[in-house]
Coordinates of C-alpha atoms and ligand atoms in Angstrom, one line a residue:
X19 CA 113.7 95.1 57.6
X20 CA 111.8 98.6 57.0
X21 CA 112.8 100.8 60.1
X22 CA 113.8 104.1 60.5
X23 CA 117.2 103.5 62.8
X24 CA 118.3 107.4 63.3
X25 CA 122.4 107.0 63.3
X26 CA 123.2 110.4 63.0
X27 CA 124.8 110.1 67.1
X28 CA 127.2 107.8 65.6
X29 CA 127.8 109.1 62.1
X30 CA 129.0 112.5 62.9
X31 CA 132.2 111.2 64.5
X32 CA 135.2 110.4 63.1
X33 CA 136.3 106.5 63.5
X34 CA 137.7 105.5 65.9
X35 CA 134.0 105.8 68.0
X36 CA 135.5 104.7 71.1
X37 CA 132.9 104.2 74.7
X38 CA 135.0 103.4 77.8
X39 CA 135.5 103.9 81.0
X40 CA 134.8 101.1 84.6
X41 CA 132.7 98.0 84.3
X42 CA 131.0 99.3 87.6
X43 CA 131.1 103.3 89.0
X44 CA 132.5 102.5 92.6
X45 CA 132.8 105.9 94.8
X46 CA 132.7 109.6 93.0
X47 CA 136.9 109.7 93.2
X48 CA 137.2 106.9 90.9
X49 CA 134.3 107.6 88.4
X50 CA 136.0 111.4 88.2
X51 CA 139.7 109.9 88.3
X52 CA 139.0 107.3 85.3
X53 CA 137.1 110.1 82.8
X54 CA 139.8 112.5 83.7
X55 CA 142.9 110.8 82.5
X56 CA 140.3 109.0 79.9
X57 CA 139.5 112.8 78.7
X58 CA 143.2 113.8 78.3
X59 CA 144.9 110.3 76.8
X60 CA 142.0 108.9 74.6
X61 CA 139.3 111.3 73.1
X62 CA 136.7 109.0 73.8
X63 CA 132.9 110.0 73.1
X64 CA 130.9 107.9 75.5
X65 CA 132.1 107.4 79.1
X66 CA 130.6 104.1 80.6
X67 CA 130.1 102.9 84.3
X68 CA 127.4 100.3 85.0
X69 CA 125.4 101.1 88.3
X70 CA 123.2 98.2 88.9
X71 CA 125.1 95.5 88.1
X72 CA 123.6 92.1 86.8
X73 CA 126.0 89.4 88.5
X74 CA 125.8 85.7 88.0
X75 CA 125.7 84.7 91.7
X76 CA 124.3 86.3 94.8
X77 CA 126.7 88.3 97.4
X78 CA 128.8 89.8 95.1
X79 CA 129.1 93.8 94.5
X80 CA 125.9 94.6 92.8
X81 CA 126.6 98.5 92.0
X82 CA 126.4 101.5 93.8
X83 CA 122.4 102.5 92.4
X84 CA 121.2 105.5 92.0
X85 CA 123.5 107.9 93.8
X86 CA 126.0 106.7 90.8
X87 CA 124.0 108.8 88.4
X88 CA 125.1 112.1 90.3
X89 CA 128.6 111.2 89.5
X90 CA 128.0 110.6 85.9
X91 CA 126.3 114.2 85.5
X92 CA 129.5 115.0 87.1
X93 CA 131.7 113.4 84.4
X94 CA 129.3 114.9 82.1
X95 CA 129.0 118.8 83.5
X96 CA 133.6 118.5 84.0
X97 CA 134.4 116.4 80.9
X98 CA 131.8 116.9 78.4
X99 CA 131.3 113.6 77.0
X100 CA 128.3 111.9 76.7
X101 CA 127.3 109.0 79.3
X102 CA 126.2 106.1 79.5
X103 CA 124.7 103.0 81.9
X104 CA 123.0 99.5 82.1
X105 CA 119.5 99.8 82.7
X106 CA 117.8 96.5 83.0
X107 CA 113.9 97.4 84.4
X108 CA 111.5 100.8 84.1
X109 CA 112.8 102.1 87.1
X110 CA 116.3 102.2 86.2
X111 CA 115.1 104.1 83.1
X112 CA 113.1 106.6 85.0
X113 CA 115.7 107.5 87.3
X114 CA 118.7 107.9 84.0
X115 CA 115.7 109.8 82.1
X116 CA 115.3 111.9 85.3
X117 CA 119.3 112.6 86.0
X118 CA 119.7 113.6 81.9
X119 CA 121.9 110.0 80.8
X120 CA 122.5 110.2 77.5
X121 CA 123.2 106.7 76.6
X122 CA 121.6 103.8 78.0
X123 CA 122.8 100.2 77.6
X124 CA 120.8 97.1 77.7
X125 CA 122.7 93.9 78.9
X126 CA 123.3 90.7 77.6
X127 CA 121.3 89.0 80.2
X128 CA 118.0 91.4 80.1
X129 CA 118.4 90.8 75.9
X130 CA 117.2 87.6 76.5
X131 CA 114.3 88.3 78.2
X132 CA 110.9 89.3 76.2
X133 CA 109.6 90.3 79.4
X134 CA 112.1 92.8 80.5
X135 CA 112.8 94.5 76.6
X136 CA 109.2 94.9 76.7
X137 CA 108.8 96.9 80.1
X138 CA 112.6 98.8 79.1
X139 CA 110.8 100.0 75.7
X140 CA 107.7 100.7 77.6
X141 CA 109.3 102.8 80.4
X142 CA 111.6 105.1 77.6
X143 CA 108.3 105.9 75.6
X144 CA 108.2 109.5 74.5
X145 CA 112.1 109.9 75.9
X146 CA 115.5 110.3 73.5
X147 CA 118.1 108.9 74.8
X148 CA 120.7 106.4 72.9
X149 CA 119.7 103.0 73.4
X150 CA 122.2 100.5 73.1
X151 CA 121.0 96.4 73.2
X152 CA 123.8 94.1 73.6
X153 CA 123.6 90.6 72.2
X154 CA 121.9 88.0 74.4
X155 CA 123.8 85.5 75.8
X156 CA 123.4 82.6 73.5
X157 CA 123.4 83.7 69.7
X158 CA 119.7 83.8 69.0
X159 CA 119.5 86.9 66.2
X160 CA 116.1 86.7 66.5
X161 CA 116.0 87.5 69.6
X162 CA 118.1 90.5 69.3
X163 CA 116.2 91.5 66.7
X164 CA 113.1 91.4 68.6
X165 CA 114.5 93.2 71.3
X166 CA 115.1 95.6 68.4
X167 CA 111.9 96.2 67.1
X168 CA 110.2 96.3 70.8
X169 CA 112.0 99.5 71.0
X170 CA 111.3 100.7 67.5
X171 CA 107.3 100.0 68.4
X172 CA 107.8 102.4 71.3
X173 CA 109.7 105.2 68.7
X174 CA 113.0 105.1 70.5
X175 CA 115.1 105.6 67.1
X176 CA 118.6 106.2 68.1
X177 CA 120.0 102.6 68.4
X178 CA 122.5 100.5 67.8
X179 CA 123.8 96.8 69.0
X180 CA 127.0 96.1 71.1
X181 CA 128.8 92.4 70.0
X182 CA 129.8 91.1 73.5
X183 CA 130.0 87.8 72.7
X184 CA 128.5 84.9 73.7
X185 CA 128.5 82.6 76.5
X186 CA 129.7 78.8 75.3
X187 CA 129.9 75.2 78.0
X188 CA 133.8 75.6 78.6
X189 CA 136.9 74.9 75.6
X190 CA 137.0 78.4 74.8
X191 CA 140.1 81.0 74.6
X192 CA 137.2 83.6 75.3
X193 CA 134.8 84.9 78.1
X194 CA 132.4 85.4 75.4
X195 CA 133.0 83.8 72.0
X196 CA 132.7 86.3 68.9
X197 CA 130.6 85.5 66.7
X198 CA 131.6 87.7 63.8
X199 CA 129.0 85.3 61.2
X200 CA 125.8 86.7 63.1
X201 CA 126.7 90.2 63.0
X202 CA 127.1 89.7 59.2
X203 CA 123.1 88.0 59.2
X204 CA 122.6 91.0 61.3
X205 CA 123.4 93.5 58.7
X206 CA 122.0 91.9 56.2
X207 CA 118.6 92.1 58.0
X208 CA 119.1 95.2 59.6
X209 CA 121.7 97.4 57.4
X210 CA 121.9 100.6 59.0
X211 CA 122.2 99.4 62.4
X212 CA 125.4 100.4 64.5
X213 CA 127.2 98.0 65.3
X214 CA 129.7 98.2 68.5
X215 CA 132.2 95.8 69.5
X216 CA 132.7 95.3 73.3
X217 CA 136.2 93.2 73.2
X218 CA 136.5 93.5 77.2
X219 CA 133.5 91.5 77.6
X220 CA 134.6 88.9 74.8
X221 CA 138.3 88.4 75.9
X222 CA 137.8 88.3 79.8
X223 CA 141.3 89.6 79.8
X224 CA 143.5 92.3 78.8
X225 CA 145.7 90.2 76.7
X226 CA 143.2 89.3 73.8
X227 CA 141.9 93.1 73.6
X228 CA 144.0 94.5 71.2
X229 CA 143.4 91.7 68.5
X230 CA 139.6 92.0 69.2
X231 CA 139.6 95.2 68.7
X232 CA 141.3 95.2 65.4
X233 CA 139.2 92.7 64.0
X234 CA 136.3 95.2 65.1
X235 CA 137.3 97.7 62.9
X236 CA 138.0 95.5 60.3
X237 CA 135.0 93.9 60.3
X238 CA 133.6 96.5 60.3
X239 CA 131.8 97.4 63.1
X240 CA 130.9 101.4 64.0
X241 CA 132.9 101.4 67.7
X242 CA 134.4 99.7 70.5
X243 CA 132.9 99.8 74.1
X244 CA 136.1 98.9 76.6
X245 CA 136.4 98.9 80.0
X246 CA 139.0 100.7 81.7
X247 CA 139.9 101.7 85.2
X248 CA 141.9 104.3 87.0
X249 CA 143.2 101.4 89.0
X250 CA 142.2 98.1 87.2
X251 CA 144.2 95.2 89.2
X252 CA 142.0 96.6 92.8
X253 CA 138.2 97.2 90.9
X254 CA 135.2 96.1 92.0
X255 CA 134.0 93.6 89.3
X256 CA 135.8 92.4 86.1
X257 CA 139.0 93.1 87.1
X258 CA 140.9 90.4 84.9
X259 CA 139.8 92.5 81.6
X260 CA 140.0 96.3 82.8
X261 CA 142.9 98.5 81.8
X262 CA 144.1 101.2 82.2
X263 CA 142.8 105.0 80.3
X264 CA 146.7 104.9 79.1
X265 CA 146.5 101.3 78.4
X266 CA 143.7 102.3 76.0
X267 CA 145.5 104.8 74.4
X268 CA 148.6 102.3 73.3
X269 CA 145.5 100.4 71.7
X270 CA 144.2 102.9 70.0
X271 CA 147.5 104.6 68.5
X272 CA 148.1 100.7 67.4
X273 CA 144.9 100.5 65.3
X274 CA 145.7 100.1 61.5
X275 CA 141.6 101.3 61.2
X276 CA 140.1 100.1 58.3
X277 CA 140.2 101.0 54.8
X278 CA 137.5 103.1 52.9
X279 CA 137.6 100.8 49.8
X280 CA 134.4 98.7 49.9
X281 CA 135.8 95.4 48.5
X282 CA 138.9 95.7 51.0
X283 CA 135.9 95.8 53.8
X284 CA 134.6 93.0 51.9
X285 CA 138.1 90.8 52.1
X286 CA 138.9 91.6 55.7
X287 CA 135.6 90.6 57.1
X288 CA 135.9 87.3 55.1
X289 CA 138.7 86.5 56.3
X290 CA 137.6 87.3 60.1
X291 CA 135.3 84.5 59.6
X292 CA 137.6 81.9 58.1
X293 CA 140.4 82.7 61.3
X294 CA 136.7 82.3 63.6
X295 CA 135.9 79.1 62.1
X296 CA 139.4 77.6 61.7
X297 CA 140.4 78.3 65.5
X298 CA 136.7 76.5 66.2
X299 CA 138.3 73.7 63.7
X300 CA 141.3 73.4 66.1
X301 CA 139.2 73.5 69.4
X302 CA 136.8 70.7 67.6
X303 CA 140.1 69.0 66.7
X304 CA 141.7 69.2 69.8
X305 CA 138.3 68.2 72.0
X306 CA 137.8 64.9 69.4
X307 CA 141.8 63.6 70.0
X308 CA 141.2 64.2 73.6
X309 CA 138.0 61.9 73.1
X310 CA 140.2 59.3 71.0
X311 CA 143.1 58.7 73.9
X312 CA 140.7 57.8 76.4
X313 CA 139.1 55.3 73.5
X314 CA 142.8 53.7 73.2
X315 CA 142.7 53.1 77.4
X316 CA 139.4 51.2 77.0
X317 CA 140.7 49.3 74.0
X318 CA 143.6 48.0 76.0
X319 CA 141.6 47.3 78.9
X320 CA 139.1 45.5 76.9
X321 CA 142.0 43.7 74.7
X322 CA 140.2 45.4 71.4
X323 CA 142.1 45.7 68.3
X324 CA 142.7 49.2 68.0
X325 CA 142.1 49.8 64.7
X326 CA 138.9 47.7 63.3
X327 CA 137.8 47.8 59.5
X328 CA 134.2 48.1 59.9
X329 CA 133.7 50.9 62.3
X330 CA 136.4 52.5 59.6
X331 CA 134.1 52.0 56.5
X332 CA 130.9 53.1 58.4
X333 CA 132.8 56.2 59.6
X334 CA 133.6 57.4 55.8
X335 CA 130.9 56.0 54.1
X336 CA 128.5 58.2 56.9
X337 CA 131.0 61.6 56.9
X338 CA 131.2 61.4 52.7
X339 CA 127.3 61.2 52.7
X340 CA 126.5 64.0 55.3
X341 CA 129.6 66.2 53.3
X342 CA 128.3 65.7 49.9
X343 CA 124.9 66.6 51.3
X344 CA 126.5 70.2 52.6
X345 CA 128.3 70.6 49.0
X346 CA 131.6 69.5 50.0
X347 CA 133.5 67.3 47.2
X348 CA 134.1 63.2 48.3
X349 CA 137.8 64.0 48.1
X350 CA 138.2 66.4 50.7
X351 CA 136.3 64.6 52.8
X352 CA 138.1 61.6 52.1
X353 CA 141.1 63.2 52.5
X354 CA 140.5 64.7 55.8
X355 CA 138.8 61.6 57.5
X356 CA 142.0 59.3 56.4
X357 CA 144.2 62.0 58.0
X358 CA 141.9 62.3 60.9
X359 CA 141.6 58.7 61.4
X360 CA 145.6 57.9 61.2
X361 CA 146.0 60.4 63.9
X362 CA 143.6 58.7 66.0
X363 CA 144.7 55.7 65.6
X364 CA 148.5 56.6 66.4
X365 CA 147.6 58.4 69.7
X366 CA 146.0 55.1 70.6
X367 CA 148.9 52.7 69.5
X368 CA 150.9 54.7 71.6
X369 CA 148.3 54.9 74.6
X370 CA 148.6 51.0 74.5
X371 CA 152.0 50.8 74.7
X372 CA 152.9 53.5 77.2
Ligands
LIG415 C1 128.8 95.3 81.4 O1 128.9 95.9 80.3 O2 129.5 95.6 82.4 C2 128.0 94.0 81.4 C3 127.5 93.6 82.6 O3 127.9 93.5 80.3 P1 127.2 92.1 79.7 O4 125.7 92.4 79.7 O5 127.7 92.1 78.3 O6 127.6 91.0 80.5
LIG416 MN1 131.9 94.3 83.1

């Protein structure tokens, strides 16, 4: 794609490039607490504290509005970092244009919608902020991209893309499964875009953070956006995945960052996919055994042999024909099904006679 993506914001920092700081800004004393001890631990560049908050369901905490932005000038004018919040209409970017935010972030939900990119790219025409689009919720590139090049149209030029993930029906170790593949089909469209990992948003706790966040840099992506809290276990929203600014800076001493040699890139990104797409293997795995116990309760119920030649031959004979179709060789496949469907049939021999 032909576009003229200014990344000189990101490319004159050193990696790690590193925006944190609360999932929502909740009273001035915490906002000012967080940057403060996120200033003297961490180095970070971008401090981050969402104001109007998008929340699934009605009656939660949705942000503290515009009297939040005072308190980010605040961080801004005491800390001298750049800042940064969600804006999701035109009047949330009129009043961050009007309170001088550097960094505005577009969320996952507003991504999806035409509608709203449209009005956000109309409402920053002939402004210079950072614009940062998150990935929609469900992995639709083209829609990201779109969202891309509605802001392009409108001359906003410094951008980049924050990975946060993306929302799958249940069977997932993750908030927000990574999809490492589409960020590659991403680059390969768009090559000079920055690319930002948000791990907090992906894990949905602190545990997973650390490995996220190393495969980021690995991959590699640009930066890291991760949310942290002067007092995680008591915030306001997304509790379960905030640390701590000293919790970040364990994290960050941990990184082993990635290597300047281009084919080393190359290797570790590959193998981030294959560890993506064998963990999906065992969750497919996992799901289908699950799936093959309740079969063995029906067959005794029903007083059905459990283990019946012809549904056998139709399975391989159908799975070697789609494989060979996708370029796999017969003997994998064959090799795989017979282990698959031993398995299966065990776990039901032993449903029957429990
Ligand atoms: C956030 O960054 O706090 C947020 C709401 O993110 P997302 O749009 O990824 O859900
Ligand atoms: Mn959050």
């Amino acid at each position: 794609m032909n576009n003229n993506i200014d990344r000189s914001w990101i490319d004159k920092w050193e990696v790690p490039f590193v925006i944190s700081g609360p999932c929502s800004a909740e009273n001035e004393q915490q906002v000012l607490e967080t940057a403060k001890r996120l200033k003297e631990s961490c180095h970070i560049q971008i401090f981050r504290a969402g104001i109007w908050k998008p929340r699934t369901k009605p009656n939660n905490f949705e942000g503290v509005g515009e009297k939040g932005l005072k308190w980010l000038q605040e961080v801004k004018r005491k800390f001298g970092i750049m800042v940064a919040t969600e804006v999701a209409n035109a009047k949330h970017v009129e009043q961050c244009i009007g309170n001088d935010i550097d960094v505005l972030w577009i969320g996952a939900r507003s991504t999806a919608s035409p509608f709203t990119i449209q009005e956000i790219a109309e409402a920053l025409e002939g402004s210079n902020p950072i614009v940062l689009v998150k990935n929609p919720i469900h992995p639709d590139l083209e829609l990201w991209i779109g969202a891309l090049e509605r802001l392009l149209k409108k001359g906003i030029r410094k951008l980049g893309v924050i990975h946060r993930g993306f929302f799958i029906y249940k069977h997932s170790k993750y908030r927000n499964q990574p999809n490492w593949n589409i960020l590659l089909e991403l680059r390969k469209i768009i090559s000079n875009i920055p690319i930002i990992c948000d791990p907090s948003h992906i894990c949905g706790n602190r545990k997973g953070i650390m490995d996220i966040t190393n495969k980021a840099f690995h991959f590699p992506c640009d930066g890291i956006m991760i949310e942290s809290h002067c007092n995680p276990d008591k915030a306001w929203s997304d509790a379960q995945q905030q640390i701590t600014p000293e919790n970040l800076y364990d994290i960050l001493k941990r990184l082993n960052i990635r290597s300047k040699d281009k084919s080393k890139i190359n290797l570790d990104s590959l193998r981030i996919l294959i560890d993506e797409l064998d963990e999906n293997i065992i969750f497919l795995l996992a799901k289908r055994m699950k799936i093959s116990k309740e079969l063995g309760t029906i067959k005794k119920n029903l007083d059905i042999a459990i283990f019946q030649p012809e549904r056998w031959k139709y399975i391989i004979k159908r799975y070697i024909s789609i494989g060979k179709n996708l370029g796999l060789s017969e003997k994998l496949l064959e090799n795989i099904f017979e282990i698959l469907h031993k398995e299966s049939v065990e776990i039901q021999q032993n449903k029957v006679s429990e």
